[in-house]
Coordinates of C-alpha atoms and ligand atoms in Angstrom, one line a residue:
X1 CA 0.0 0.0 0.0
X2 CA 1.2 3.3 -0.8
X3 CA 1.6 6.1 1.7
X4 CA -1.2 8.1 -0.5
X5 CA -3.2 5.0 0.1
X6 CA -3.2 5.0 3.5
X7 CA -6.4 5.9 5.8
X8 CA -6.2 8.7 8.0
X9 CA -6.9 6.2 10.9
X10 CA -6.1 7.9 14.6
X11 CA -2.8 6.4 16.0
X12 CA -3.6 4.1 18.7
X13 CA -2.5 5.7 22.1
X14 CA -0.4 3.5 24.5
X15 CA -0.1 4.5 27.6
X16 CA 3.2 4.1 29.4
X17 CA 2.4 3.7 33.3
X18 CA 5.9 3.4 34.8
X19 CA 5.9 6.4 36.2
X20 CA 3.2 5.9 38.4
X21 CA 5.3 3.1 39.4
X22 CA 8.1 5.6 40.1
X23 CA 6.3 7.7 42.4
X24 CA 5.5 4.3 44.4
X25 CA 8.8 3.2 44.7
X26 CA 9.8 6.4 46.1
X27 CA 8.3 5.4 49.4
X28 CA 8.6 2.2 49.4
X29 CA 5.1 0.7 49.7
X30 CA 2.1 0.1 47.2
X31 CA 0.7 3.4 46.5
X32 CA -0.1 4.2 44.1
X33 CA -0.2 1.4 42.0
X34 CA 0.6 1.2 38.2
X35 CA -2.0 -1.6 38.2
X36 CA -4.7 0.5 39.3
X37 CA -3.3 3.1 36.7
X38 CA -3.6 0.7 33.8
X39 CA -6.9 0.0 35.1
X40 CA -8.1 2.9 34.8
X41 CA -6.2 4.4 31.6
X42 CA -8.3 1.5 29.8
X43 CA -11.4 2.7 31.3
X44 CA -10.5 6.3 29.7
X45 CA -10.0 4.8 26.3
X46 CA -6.0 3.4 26.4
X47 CA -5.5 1.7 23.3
X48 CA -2.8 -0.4 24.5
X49 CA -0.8 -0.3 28.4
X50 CA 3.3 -0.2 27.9
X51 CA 5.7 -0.6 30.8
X52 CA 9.4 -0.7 30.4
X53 CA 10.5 -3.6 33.3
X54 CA 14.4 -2.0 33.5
X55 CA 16.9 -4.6 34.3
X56 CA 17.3 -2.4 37.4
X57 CA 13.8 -2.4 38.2
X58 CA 13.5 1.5 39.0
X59 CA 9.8 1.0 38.3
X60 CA 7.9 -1.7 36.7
X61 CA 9.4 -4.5 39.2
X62 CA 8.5 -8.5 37.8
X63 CA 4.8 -8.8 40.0
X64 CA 3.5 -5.6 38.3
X65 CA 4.5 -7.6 35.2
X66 CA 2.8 -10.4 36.1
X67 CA -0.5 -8.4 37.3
X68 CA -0.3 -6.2 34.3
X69 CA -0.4 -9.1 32.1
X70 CA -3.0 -10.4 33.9
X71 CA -5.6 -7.1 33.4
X72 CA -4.8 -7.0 29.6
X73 CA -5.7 -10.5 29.0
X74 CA -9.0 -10.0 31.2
X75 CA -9.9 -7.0 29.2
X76 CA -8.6 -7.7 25.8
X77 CA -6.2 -4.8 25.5
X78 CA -2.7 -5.1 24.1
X79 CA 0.5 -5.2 26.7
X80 CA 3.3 -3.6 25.5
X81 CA 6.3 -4.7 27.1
X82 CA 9.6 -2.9 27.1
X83 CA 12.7 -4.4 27.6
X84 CA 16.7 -5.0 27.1
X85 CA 17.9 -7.1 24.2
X86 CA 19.4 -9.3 26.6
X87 CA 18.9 -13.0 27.9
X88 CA 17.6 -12.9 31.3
X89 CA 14.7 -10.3 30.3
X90 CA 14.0 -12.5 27.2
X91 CA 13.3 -15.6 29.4
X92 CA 10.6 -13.3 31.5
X93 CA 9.2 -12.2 28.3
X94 CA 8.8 -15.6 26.4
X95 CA 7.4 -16.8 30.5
X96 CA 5.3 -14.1 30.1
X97 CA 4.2 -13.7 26.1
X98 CA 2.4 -10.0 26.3
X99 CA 1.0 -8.7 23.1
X100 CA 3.9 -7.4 22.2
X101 CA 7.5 -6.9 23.1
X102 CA 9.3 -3.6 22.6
X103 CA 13.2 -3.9 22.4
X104 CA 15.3 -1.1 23.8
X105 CA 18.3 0.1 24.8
X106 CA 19.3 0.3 28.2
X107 CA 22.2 1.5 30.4
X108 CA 22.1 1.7 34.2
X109 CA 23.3 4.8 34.4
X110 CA 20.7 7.0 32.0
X111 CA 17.7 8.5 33.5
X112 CA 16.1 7.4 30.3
X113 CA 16.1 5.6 27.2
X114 CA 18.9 7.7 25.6
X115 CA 18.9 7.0 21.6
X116 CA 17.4 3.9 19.9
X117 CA 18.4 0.0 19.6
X118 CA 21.9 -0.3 17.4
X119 CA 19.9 -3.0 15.5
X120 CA 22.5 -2.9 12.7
X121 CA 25.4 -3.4 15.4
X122 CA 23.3 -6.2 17.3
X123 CA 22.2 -8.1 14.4
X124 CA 23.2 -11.4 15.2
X125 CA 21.8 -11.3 19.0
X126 CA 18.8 -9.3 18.3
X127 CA 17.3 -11.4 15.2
X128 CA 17.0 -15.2 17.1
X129 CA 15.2 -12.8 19.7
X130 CA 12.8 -11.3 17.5
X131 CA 12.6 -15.4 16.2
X132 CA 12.1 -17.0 19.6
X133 CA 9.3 -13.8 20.8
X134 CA 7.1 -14.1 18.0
X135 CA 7.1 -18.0 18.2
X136 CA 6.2 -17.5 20.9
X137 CA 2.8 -15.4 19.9
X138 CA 4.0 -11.5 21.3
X139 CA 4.6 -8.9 18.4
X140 CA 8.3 -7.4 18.2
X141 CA 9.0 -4.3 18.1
X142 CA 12.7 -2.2 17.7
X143 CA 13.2 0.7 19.3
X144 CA 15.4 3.4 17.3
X145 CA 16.7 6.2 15.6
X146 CA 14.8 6.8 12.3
X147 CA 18.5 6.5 9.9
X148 CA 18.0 4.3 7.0
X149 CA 20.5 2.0 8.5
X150 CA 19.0 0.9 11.1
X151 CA 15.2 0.9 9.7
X152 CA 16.7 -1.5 7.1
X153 CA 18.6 -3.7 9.9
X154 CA 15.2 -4.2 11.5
X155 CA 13.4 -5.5 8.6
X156 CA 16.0 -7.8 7.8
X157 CA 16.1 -8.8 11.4
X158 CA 12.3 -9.9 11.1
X159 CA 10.7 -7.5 13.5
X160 CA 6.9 -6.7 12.9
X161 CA 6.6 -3.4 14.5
X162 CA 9.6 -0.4 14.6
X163 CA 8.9 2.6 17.2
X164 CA 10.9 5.5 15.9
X165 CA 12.6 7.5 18.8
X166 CA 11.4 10.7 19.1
X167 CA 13.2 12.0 22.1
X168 CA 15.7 13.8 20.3
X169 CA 13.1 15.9 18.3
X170 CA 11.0 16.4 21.5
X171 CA 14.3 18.0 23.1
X172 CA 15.0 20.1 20.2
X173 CA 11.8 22.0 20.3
X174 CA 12.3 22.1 24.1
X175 CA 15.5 24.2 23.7
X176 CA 13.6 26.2 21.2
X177 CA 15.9 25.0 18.0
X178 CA 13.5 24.7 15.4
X179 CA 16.3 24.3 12.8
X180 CA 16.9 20.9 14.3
X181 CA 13.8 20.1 15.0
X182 CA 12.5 20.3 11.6
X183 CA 15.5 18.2 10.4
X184 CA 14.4 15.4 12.7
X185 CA 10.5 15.9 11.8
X186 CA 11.9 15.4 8.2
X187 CA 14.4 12.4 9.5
X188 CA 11.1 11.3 11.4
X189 CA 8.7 11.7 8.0
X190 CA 11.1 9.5 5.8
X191 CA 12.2 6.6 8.1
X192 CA 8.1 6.3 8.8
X193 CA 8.0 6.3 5.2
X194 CA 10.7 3.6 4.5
X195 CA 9.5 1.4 7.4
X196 CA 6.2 1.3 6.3
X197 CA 7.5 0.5 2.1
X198 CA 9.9 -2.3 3.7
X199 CA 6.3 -4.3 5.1
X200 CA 6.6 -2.7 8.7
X201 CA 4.4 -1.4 11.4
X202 CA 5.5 2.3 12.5
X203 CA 5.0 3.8 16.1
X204 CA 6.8 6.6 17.5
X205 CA 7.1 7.6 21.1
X206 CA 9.2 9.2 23.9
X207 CA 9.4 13.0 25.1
X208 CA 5.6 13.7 24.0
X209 CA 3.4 16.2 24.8
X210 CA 0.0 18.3 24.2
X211 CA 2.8 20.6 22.1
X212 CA 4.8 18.2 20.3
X213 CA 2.8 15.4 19.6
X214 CA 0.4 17.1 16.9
X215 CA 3.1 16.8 14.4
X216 CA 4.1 13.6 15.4
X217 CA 0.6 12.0 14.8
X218 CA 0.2 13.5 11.6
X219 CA 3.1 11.2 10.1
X220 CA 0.3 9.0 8.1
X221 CA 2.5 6.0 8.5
X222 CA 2.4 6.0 12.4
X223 CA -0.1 3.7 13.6
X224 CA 0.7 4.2 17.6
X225 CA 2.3 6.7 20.0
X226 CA 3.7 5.1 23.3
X227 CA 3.4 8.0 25.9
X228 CA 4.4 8.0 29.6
X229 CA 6.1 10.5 31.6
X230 CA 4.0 13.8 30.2
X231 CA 0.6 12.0 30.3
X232 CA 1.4 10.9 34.5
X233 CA 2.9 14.0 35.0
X234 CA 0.0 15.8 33.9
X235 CA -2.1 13.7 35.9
X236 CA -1.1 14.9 39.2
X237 CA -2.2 18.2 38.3
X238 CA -5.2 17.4 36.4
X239 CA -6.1 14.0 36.6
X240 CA -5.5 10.6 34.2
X241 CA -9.0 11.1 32.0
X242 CA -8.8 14.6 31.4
X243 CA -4.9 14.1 30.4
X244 CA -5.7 11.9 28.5
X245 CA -8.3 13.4 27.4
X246 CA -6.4 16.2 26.0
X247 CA -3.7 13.9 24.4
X248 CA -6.1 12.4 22.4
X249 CA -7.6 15.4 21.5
X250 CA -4.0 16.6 20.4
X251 CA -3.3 13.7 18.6
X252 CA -6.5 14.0 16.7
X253 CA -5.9 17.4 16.1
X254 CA -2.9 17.0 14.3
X255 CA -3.7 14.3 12.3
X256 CA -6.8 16.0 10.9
X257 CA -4.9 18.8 10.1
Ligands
PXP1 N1 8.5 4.3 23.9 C1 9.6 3.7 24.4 C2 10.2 2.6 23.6 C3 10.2 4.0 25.6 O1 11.3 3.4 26.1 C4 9.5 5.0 26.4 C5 10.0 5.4 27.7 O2 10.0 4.3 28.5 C6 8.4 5.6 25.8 C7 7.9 5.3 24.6 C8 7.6 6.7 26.6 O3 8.4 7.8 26.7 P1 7.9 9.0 27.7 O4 7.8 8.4 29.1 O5 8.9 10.0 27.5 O6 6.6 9.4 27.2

């Protein structure tokens, strides 16, 4: 199908509830819980519930996992789970078989995700991986930079799914350089482009907001925005629904326009 073909379907919003999580962890006890916080994105509309279970557990810890899994499979809606390309977190997610399984990068000592999956220079570990979670039955999904290299690394590494990295365009309108911004819309706008021509689904998440995301969401190949930290954020002040209320509302927005 052509990009011109394409319907102007509304990307699916995944909502990311590991921050919730955080807050939890920082005293040590149960509340609040990311469980209840899935719960009740899906009653607001969530199209799909992502959690990142780090290697270090800073949030999502292996119970949540198992609990998380549990609510999406009662209520029929897709479980997104991000993790490292590495063993140990592959045996939880083949023990587990969610929806779907996101591959990232990870180091101990980032705050965050910094920069997508080197698919190209992890080739030969991360393709039996993608092999071994879809047989069996989760969705894979690669993490990374939208450069032609490594789009064309994941389709020959047999993922279904690529989520293009928009952190780095987020943090270029943050610092209010709309030179590079635009450059990575554009970098953002192609990759999509050549993902979707090579046979593969295209999401995009990380750094979005009510500002950032409308042009995000009009990419037409996009089929699904993973949000987390802005969405939670927002809640404290004005609630989940009404966040994600306006998100929505955003995302349509721009991908009417
Ligand atoms: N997509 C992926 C693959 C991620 O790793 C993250 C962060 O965990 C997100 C989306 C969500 O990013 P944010 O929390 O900045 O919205």
């Amino acid at each position: 199908m052509s990009t011109n073909s394409l319907p102007r379907l509304m990307p699916r919003l995944g909502v990311n509830i590991d921050h919730i999580a955080t807050l939890r962890n920082a005293r040590g006890g149960t509340h609040p819980d990311p469980v209840d916080g899935a719960r009740q994105a899906i009653e607001y509309g969530a199209d799909g519930i992502t959690a990142h279970l780090r290697e270090d557990r800073r949030h999502i810890r292996d119970e949540d996992l198992e609990r998380l899994q549990a609510l999406c499979s009662e209520t029929g809606v897709p479980l997104n789970l991000e993790m490292a390309a590495v063993e140990p977190m592959l045996e939880i997610a083949l023990k587990t078989r969610p929806h779907a399984v996101c591959m990232v990068p990870e180091r101990r000592e980032e705050r965050t995700t910094e920069g997508g999956l080197d698919v190209a220079g992890l080739h030969n570990t991360v393709t039996p991986m993608v092999r071994d979670l879809q047989s069996s039955g989760s969705r894979v999904s690669l993490f990374i930079e939208a450069t032609e290299r490594q789009i064309r690394a994941s389709a020959s590494a047999g993922t279904d799914i690529i989520e293009l990295h928009t952190g780095a365009y987020a943090h270029a309108i943050d610092a209010g350089d709309m030179t590079l911004s635009r450059e990575i819309l554009t970098a953002l706008k192609q990759g999509a482009k050549l993902g979707h021509s090579l046979g593969l689904e295209v999401h995009a998440g990380h750094g979005l907001t009510f500002d950032n995301v409308g042009d995000v969401a009009a990419i037409p190949e996009v089929m699904e925005l993973n949000i987390g930290h802005f969405l939670i954020g927002e809640a404290v002040f004005i609630g989940l629904k009404a966040a994600m209320e306006k998100m929505q509302d955003c995302i349509k927005a721009g991908r009417s326009a």
